[in-house]
mmCIF file with all atom_site columns, C-alpha atoms in Angstrom:
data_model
loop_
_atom_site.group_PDB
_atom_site.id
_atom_site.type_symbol
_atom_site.label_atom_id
_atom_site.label_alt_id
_atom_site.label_comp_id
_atom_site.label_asym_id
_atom_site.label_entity_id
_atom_site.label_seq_id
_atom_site.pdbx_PDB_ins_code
_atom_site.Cartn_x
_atom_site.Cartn_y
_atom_site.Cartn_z
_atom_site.occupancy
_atom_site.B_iso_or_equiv
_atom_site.pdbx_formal_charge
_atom_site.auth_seq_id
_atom_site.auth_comp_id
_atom_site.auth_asym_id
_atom_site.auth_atom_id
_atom_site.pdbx_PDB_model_num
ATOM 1   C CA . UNK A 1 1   ? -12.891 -6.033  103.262 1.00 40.00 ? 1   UNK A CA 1
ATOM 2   C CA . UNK A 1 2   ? -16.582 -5.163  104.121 1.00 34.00 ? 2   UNK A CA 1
ATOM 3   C CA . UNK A 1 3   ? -17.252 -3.587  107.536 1.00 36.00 ? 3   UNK A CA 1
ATOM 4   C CA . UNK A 1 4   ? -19.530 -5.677  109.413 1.00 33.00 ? 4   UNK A CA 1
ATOM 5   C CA . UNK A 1 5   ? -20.515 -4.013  112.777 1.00 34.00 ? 5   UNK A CA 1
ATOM 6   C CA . UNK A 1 6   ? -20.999 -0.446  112.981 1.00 34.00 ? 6   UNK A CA 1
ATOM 7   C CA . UNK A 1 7   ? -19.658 1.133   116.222 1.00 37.00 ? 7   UNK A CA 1
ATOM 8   C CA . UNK A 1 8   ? -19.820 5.183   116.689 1.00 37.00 ? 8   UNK A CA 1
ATOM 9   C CA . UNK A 1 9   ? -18.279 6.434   113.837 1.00 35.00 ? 9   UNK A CA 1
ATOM 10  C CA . UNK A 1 10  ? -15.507 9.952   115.002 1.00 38.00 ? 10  UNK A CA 1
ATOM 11  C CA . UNK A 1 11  ? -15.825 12.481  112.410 1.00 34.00 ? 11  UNK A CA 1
ATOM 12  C CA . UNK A 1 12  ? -13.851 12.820  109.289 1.00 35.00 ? 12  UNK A CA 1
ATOM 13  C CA . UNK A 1 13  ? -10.389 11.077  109.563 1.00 36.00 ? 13  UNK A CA 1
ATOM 14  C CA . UNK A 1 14  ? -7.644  10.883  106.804 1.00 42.00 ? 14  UNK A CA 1
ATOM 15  C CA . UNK A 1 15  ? -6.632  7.433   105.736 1.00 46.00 ? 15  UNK A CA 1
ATOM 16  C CA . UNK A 1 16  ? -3.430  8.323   104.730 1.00 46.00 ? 16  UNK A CA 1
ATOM 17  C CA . UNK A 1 17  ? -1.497  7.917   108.008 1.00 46.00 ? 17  UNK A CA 1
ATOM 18  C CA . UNK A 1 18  ? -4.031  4.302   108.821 1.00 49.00 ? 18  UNK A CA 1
ATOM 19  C CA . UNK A 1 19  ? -2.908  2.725   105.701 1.00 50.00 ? 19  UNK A CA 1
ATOM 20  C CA . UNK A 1 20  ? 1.020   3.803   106.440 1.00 50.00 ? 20  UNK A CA 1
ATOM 21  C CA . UNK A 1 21  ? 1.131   1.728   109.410 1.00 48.00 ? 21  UNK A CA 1
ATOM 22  C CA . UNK A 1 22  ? -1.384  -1.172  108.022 1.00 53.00 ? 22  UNK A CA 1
ATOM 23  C CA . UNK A 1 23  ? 0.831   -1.359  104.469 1.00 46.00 ? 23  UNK A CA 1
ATOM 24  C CA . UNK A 1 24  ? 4.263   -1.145  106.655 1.00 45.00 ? 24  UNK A CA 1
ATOM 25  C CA . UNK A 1 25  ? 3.620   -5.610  107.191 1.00 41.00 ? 25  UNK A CA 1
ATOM 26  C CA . UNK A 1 26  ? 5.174   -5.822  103.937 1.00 36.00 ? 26  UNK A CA 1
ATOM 27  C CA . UNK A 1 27  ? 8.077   -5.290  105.507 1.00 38.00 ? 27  UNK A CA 1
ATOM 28  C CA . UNK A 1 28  ? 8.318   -8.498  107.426 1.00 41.00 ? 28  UNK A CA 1
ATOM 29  C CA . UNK A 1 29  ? 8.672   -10.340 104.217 1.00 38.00 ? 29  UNK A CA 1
ATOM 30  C CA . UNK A 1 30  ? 12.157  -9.586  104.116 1.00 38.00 ? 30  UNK A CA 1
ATOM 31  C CA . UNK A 1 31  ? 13.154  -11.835 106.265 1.00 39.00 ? 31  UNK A CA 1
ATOM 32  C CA . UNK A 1 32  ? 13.145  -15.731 105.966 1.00 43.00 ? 32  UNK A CA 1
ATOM 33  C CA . UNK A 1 33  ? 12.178  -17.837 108.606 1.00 47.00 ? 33  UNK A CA 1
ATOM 34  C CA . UNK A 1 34  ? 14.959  -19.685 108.060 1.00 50.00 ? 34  UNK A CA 1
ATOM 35  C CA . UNK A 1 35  ? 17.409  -16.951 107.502 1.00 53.00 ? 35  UNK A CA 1
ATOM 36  C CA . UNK A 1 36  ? 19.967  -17.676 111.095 1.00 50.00 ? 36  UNK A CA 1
ATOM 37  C CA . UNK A 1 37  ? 19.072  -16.548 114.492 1.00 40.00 ? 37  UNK A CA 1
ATOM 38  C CA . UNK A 1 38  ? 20.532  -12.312 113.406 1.00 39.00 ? 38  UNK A CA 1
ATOM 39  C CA . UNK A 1 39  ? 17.627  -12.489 110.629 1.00 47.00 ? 39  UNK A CA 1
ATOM 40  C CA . UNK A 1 40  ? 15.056  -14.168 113.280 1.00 49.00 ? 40  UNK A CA 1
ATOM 41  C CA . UNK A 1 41  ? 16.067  -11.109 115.791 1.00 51.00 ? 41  UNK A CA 1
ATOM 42  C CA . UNK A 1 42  ? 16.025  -8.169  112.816 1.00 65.00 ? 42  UNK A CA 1
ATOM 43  C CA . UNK A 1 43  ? 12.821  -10.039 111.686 1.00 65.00 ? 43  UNK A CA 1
ATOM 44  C CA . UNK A 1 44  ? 11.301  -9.675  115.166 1.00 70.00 ? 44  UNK A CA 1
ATOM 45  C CA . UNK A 1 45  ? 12.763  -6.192  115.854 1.00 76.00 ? 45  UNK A CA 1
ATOM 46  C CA . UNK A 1 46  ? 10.508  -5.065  112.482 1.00 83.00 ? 46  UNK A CA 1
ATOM 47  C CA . UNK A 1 47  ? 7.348   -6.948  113.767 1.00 88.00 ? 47  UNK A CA 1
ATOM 48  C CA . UNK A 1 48  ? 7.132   -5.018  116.431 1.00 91.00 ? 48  UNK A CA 1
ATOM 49  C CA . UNK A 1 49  ? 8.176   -1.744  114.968 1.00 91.00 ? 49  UNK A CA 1
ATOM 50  C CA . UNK A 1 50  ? 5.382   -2.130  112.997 1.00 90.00 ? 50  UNK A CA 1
ATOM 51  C CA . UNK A 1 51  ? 2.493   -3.209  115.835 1.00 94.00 ? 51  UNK A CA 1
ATOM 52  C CA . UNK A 1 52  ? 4.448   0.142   117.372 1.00 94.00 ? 52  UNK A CA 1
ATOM 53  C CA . UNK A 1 53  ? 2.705   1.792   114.516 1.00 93.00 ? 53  UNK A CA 1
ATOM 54  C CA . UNK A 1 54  ? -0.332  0.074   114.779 1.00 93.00 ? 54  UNK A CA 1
ATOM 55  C CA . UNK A 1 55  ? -0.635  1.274   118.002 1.00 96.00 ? 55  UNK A CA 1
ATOM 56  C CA . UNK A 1 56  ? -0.327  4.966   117.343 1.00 95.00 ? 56  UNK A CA 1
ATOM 57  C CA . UNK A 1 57  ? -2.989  4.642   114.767 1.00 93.00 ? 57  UNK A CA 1
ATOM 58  C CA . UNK A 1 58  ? -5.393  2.308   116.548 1.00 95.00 ? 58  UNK A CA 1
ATOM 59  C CA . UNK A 1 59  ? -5.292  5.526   119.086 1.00 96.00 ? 59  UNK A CA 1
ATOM 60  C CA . UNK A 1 60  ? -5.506  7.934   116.301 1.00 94.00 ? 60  UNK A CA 1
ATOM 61  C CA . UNK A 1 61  ? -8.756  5.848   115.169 1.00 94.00 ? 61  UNK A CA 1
ATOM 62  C CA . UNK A 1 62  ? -10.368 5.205   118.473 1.00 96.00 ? 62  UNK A CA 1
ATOM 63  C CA . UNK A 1 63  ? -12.213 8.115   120.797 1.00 96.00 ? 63  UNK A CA 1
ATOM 64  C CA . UNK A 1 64  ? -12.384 7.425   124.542 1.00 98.00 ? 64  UNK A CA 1
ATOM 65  C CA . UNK A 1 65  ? -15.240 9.213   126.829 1.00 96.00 ? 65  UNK A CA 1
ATOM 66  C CA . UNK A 1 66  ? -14.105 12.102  128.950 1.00 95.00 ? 66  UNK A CA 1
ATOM 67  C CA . UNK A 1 67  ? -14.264 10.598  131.786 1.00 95.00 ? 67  UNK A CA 1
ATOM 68  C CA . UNK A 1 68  ? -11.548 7.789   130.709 1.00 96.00 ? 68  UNK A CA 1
ATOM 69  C CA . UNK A 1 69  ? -9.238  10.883  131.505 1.00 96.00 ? 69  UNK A CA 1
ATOM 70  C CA . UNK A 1 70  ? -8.415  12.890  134.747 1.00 93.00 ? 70  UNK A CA 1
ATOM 71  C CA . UNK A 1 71  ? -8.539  16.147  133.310 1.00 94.00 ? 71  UNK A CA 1
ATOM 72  C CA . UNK A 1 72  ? -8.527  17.971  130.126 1.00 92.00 ? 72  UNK A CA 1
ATOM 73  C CA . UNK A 1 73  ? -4.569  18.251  129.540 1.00 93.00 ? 73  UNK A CA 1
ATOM 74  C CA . UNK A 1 74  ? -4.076  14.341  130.702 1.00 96.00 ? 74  UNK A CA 1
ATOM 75  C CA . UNK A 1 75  ? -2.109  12.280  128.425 1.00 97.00 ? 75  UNK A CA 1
ATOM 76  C CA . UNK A 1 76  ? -3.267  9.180   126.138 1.00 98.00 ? 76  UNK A CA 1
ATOM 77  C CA . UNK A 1 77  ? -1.404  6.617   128.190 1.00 98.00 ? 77  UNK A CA 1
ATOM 78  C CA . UNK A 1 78  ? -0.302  3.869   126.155 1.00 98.00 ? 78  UNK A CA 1
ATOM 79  C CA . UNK A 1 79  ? 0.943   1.176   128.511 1.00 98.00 ? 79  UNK A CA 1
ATOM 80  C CA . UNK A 1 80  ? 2.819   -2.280  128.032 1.00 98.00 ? 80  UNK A CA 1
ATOM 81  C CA . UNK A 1 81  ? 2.074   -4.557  130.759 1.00 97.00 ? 81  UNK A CA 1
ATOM 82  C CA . UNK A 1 82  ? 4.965   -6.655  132.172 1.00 96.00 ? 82  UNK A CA 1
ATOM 83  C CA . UNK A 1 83  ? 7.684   -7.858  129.616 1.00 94.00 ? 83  UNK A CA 1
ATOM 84  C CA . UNK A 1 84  ? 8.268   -5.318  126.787 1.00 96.00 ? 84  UNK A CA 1
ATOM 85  C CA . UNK A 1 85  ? 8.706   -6.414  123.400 1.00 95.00 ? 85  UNK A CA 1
ATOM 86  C CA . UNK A 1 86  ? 9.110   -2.965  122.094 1.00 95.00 ? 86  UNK A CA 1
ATOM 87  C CA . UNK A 1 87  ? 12.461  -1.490  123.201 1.00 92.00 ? 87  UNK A CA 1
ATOM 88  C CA . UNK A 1 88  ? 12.386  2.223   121.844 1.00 93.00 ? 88  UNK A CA 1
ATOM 89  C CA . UNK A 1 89  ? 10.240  1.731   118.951 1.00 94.00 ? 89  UNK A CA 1
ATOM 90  C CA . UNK A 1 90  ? 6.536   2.883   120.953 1.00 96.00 ? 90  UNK A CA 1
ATOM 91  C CA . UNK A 1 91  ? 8.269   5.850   122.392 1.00 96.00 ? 91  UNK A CA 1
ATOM 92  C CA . UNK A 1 92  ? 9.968   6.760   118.686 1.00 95.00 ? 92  UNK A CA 1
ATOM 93  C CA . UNK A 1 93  ? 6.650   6.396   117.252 1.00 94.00 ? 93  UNK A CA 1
ATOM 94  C CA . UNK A 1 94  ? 4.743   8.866   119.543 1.00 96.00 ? 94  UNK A CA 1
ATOM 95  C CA . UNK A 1 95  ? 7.628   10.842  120.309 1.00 95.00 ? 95  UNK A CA 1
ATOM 96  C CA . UNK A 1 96  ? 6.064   14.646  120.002 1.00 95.00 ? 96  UNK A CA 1
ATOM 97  C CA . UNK A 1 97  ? 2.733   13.432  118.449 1.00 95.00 ? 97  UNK A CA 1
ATOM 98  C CA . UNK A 1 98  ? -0.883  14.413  119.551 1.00 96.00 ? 98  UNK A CA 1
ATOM 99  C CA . UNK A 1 99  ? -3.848  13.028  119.221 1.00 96.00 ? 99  UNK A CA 1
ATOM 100 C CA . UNK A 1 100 ? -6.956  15.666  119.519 1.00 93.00 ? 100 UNK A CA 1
ATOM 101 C CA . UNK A 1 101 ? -4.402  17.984  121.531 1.00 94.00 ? 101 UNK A CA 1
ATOM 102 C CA . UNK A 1 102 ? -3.701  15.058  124.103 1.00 96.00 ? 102 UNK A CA 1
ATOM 103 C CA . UNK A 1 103 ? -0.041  13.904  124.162 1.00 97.00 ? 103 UNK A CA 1
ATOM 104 C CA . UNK A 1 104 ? 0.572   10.420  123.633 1.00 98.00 ? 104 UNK A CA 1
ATOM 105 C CA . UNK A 1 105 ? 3.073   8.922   126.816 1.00 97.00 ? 105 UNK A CA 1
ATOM 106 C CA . UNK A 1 106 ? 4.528   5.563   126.717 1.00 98.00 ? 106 UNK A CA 1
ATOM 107 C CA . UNK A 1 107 ? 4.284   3.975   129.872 1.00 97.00 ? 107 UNK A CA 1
ATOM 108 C CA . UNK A 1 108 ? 5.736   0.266   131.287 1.00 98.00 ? 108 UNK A CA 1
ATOM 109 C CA . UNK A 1 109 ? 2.893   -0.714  133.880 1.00 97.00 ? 109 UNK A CA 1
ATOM 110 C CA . UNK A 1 110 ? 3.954   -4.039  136.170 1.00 96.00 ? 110 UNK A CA 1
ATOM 111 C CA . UNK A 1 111 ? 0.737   -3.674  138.827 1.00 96.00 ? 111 UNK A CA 1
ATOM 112 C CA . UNK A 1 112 ? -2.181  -4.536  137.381 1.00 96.00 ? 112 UNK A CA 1
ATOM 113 C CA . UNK A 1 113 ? -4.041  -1.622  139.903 1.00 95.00 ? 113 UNK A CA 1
ATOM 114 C CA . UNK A 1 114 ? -1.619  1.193   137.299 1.00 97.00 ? 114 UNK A CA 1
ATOM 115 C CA . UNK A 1 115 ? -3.892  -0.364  133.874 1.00 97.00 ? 115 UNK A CA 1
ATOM 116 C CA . UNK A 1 116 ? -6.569  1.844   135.094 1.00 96.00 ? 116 UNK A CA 1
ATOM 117 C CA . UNK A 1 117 ? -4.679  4.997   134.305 1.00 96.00 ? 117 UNK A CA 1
ATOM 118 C CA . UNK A 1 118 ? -4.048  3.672   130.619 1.00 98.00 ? 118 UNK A CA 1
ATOM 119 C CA . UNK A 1 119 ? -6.209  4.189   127.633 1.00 98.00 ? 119 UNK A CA 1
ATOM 120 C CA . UNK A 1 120 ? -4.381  1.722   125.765 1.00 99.00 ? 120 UNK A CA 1
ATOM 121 C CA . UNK A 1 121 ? -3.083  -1.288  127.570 1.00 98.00 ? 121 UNK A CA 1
ATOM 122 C CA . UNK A 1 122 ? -0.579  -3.893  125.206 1.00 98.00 ? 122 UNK A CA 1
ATOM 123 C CA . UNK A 1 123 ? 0.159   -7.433  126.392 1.00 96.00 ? 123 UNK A CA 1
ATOM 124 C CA . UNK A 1 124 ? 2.917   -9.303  124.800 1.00 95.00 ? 124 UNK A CA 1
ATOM 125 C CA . UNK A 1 125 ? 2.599   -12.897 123.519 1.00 94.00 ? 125 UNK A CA 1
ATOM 126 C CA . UNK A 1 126 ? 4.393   -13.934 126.952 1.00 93.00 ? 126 UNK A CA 1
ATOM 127 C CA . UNK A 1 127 ? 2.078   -12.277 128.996 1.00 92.00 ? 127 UNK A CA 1
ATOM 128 C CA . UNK A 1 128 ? -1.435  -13.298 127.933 1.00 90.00 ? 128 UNK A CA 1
ATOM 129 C CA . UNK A 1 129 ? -2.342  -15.753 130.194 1.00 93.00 ? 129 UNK A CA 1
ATOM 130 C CA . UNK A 1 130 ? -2.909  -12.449 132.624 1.00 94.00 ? 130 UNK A CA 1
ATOM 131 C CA . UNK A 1 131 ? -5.509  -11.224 130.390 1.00 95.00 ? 131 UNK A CA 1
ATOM 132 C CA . UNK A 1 132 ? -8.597  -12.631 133.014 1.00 95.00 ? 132 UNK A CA 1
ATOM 133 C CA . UNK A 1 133 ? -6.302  -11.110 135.357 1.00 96.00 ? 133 UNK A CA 1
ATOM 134 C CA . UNK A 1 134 ? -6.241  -7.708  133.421 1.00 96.00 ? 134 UNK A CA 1
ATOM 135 C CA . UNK A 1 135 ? -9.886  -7.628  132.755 1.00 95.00 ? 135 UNK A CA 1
ATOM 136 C CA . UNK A 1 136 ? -10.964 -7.862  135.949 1.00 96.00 ? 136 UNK A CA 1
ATOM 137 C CA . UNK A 1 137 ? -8.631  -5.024  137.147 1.00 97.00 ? 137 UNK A CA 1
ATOM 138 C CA . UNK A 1 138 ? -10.408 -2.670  134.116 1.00 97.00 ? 138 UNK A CA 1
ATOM 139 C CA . UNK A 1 139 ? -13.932 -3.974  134.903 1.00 95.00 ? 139 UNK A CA 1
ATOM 140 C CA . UNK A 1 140 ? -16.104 -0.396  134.005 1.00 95.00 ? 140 UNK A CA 1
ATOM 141 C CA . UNK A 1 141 ? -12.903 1.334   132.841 1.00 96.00 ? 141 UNK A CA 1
ATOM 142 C CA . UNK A 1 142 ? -12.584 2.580   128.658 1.00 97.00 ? 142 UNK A CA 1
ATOM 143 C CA . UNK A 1 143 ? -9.324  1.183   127.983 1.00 98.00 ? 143 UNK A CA 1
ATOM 144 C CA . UNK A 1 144 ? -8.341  -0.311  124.865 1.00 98.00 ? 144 UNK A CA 1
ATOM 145 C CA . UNK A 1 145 ? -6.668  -4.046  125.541 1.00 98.00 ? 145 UNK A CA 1
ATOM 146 C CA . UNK A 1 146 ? -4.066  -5.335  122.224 1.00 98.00 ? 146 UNK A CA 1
ATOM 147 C CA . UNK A 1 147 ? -2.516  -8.301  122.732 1.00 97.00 ? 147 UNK A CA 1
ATOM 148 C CA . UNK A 1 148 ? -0.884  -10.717 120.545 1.00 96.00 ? 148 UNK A CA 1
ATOM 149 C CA . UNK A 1 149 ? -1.692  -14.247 121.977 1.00 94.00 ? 149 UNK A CA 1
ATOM 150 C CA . UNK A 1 150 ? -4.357  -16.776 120.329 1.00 94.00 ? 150 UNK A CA 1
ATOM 151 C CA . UNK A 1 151 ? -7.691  -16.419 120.977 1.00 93.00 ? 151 UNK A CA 1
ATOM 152 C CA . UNK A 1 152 ? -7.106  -13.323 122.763 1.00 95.00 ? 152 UNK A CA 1
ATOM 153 C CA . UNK A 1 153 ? -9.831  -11.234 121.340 1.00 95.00 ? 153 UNK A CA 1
ATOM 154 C CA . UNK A 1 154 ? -12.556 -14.383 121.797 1.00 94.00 ? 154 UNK A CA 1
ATOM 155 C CA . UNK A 1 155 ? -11.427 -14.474 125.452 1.00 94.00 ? 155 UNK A CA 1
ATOM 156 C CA . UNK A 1 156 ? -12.277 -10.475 125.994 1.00 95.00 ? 156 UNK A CA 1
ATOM 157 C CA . UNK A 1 157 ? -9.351  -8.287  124.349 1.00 96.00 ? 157 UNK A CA 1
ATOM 158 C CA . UNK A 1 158 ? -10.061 -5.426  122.340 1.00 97.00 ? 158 UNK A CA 1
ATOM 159 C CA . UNK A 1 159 ? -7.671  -6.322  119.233 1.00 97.00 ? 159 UNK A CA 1
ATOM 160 C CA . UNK A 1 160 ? -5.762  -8.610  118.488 1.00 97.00 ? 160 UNK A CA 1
ATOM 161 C CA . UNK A 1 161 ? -2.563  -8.911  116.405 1.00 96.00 ? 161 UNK A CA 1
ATOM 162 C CA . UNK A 1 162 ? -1.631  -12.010 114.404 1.00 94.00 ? 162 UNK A CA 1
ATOM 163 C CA . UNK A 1 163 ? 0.231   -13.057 111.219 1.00 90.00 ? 163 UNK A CA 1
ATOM 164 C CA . UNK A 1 164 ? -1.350  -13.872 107.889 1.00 87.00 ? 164 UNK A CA 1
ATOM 165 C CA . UNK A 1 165 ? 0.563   -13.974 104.950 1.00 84.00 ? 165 UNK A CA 1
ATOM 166 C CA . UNK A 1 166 ? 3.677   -13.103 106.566 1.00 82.00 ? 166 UNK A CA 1
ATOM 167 C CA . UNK A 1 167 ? 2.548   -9.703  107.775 1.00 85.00 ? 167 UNK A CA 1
ATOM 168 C CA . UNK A 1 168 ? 0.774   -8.306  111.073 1.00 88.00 ? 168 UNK A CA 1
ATOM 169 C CA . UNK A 1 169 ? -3.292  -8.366  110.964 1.00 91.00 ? 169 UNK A CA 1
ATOM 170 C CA . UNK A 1 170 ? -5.393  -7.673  113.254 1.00 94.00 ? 170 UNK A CA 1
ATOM 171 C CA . UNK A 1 171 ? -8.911  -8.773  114.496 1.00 96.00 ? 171 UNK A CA 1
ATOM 172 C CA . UNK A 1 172 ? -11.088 -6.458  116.546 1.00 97.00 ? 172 UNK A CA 1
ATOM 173 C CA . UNK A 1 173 ? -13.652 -7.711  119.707 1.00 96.00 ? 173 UNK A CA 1
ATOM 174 C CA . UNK A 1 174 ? -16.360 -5.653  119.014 1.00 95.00 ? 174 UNK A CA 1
ATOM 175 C CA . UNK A 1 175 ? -18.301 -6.469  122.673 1.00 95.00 ? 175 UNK A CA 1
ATOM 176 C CA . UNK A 1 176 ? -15.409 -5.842  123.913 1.00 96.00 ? 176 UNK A CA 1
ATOM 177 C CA . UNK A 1 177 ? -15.153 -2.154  122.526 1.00 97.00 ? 177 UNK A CA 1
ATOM 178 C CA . UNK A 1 178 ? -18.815 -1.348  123.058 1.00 95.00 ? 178 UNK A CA 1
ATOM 179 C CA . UNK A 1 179 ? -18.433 -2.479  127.100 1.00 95.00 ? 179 UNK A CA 1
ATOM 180 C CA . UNK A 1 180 ? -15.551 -0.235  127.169 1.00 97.00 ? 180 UNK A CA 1
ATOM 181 C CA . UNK A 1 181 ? -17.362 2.510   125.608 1.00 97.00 ? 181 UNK A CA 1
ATOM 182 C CA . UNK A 1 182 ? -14.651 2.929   123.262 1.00 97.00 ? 182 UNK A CA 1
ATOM 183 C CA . UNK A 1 183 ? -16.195 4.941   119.786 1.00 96.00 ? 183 UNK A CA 1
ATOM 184 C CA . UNK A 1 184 ? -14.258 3.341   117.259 1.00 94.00 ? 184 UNK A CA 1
ATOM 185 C CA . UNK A 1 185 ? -14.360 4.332   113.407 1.00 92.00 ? 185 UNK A CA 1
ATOM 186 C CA . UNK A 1 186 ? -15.485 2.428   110.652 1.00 91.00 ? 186 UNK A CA 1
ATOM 187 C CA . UNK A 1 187 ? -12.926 3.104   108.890 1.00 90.00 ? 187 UNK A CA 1
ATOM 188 C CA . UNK A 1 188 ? -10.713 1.090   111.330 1.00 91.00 ? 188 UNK A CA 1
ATOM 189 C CA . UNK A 1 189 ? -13.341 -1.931  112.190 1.00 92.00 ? 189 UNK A CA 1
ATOM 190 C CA . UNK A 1 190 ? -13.106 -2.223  108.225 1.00 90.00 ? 190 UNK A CA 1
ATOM 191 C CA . UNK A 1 191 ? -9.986  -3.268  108.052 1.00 91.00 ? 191 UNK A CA 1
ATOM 192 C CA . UNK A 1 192 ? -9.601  -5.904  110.902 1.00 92.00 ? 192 UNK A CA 1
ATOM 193 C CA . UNK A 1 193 ? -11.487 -9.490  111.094 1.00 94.00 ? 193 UNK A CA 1
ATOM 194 C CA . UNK A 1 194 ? -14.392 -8.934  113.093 1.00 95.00 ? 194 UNK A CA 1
ATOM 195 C CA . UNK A 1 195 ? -14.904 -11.542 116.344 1.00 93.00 ? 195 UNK A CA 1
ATOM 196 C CA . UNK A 1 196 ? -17.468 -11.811 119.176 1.00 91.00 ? 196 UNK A CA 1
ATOM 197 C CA . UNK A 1 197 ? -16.504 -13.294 122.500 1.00 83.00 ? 197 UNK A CA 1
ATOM 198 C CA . UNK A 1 198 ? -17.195 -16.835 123.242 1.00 75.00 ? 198 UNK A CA 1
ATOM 199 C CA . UNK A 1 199 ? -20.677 -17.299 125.221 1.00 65.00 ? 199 UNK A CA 1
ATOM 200 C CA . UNK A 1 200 ? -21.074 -13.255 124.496 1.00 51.00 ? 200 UNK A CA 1
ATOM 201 C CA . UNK A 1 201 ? -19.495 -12.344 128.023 1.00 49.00 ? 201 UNK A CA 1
ATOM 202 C CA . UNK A 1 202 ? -21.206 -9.198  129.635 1.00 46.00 ? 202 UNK A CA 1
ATOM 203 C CA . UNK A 1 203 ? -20.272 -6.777  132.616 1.00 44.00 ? 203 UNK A CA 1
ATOM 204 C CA . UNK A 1 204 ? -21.881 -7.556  135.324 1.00 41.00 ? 204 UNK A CA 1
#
């Protein structure tokens, strides 16, 4: 896939670990859709082991401004708002892992005034009809927004997670990541679908 937007590129970044996570959908395809509710729950346990990875690397791809931090020893907070589809697998994932010699911290955020304090913010399927909600509360902040629900990037999220071909995609808002002054690689914007919002929504 061609990149089709160029953002602020970071500097050089192996693709090694990008393409781990990205080539890990294959392992959905073990599991039938019609395979008994154990298969449905081991099927949906893997899904999100996987957008756990995605995760990690859509932080290790993605550079926030200074100022999206308190200080210079502050964590990259990567927060699930309200139900958690996760269980251990986002803390396994990040467990004793840096990212430019920040520490990654899983955090469960329930008040929408906490997504301020996250660099990453993830809304579940269930969830995502708080995403107006959520944007609002992170109106000037540089906080990456994932979230798995249709249309979700068109309607302001950063990325957004779906299923093509049996495996996790993603698509990638860039207006969305330039109003959050998020400096995103091309290396990362080349592998998701590119969108635009609807009607091109700007900060006011």
């Amino acid at each position: 896939m061609r990149q089709r937007i160029v953002l602020p590129v970071r500097g050089r970044i192996s693709r090694l670990a990008l393409l781990a996570a990205f080539s890990a959908g294959i392992l959905l395809a073990g599991f039938p859709e019609d395979d008994g509710f154990v298969r449905a729950q081991s099927r949906e346990s893997a899904e999100y082991e996987v957008k756990a990875a995605f995760l990690y690397n859509f932080a290790k791809f993605v550079e926030w401004p200074a100022d999206a931090f308190q200080n210079e020893k502050a964590p990259i907070a990567l927060c699930v708002f309200l139900a958690d589809p996760f269980g251990n697998a986002l803390d396994d994932v990040i467990r004793g892992k840096t990212i430019n010699k920040r520490e990654l911290a899983a955090r469960r955020v329930s008040d929408l005034r906490d997504l301020r304090a996250c660099q990453l913010v993830f809304v579940s399927d269930k969830e995502g009809k708080h995403l107006p909600e959520m944007l609002n509360a992170l109106k000037g902040a540089s906080a990456l927004v994932v979230g798995e629900t249709d249309q979700f990037a068109e309607r302001g999220g950063g990325i957004q997670f779906y299923m093509e071909d049996n495996k996790v995609r993603f698509s990638a808002n860039v207006d969305a990541l330039q109003r959050a002054r998020l400096t995103v690689s091309s290396k990362l914007l080349a592998l998701a679908r590119i969108v635009h919002e609807k009607n091109h929504r700007k900060e006011d």
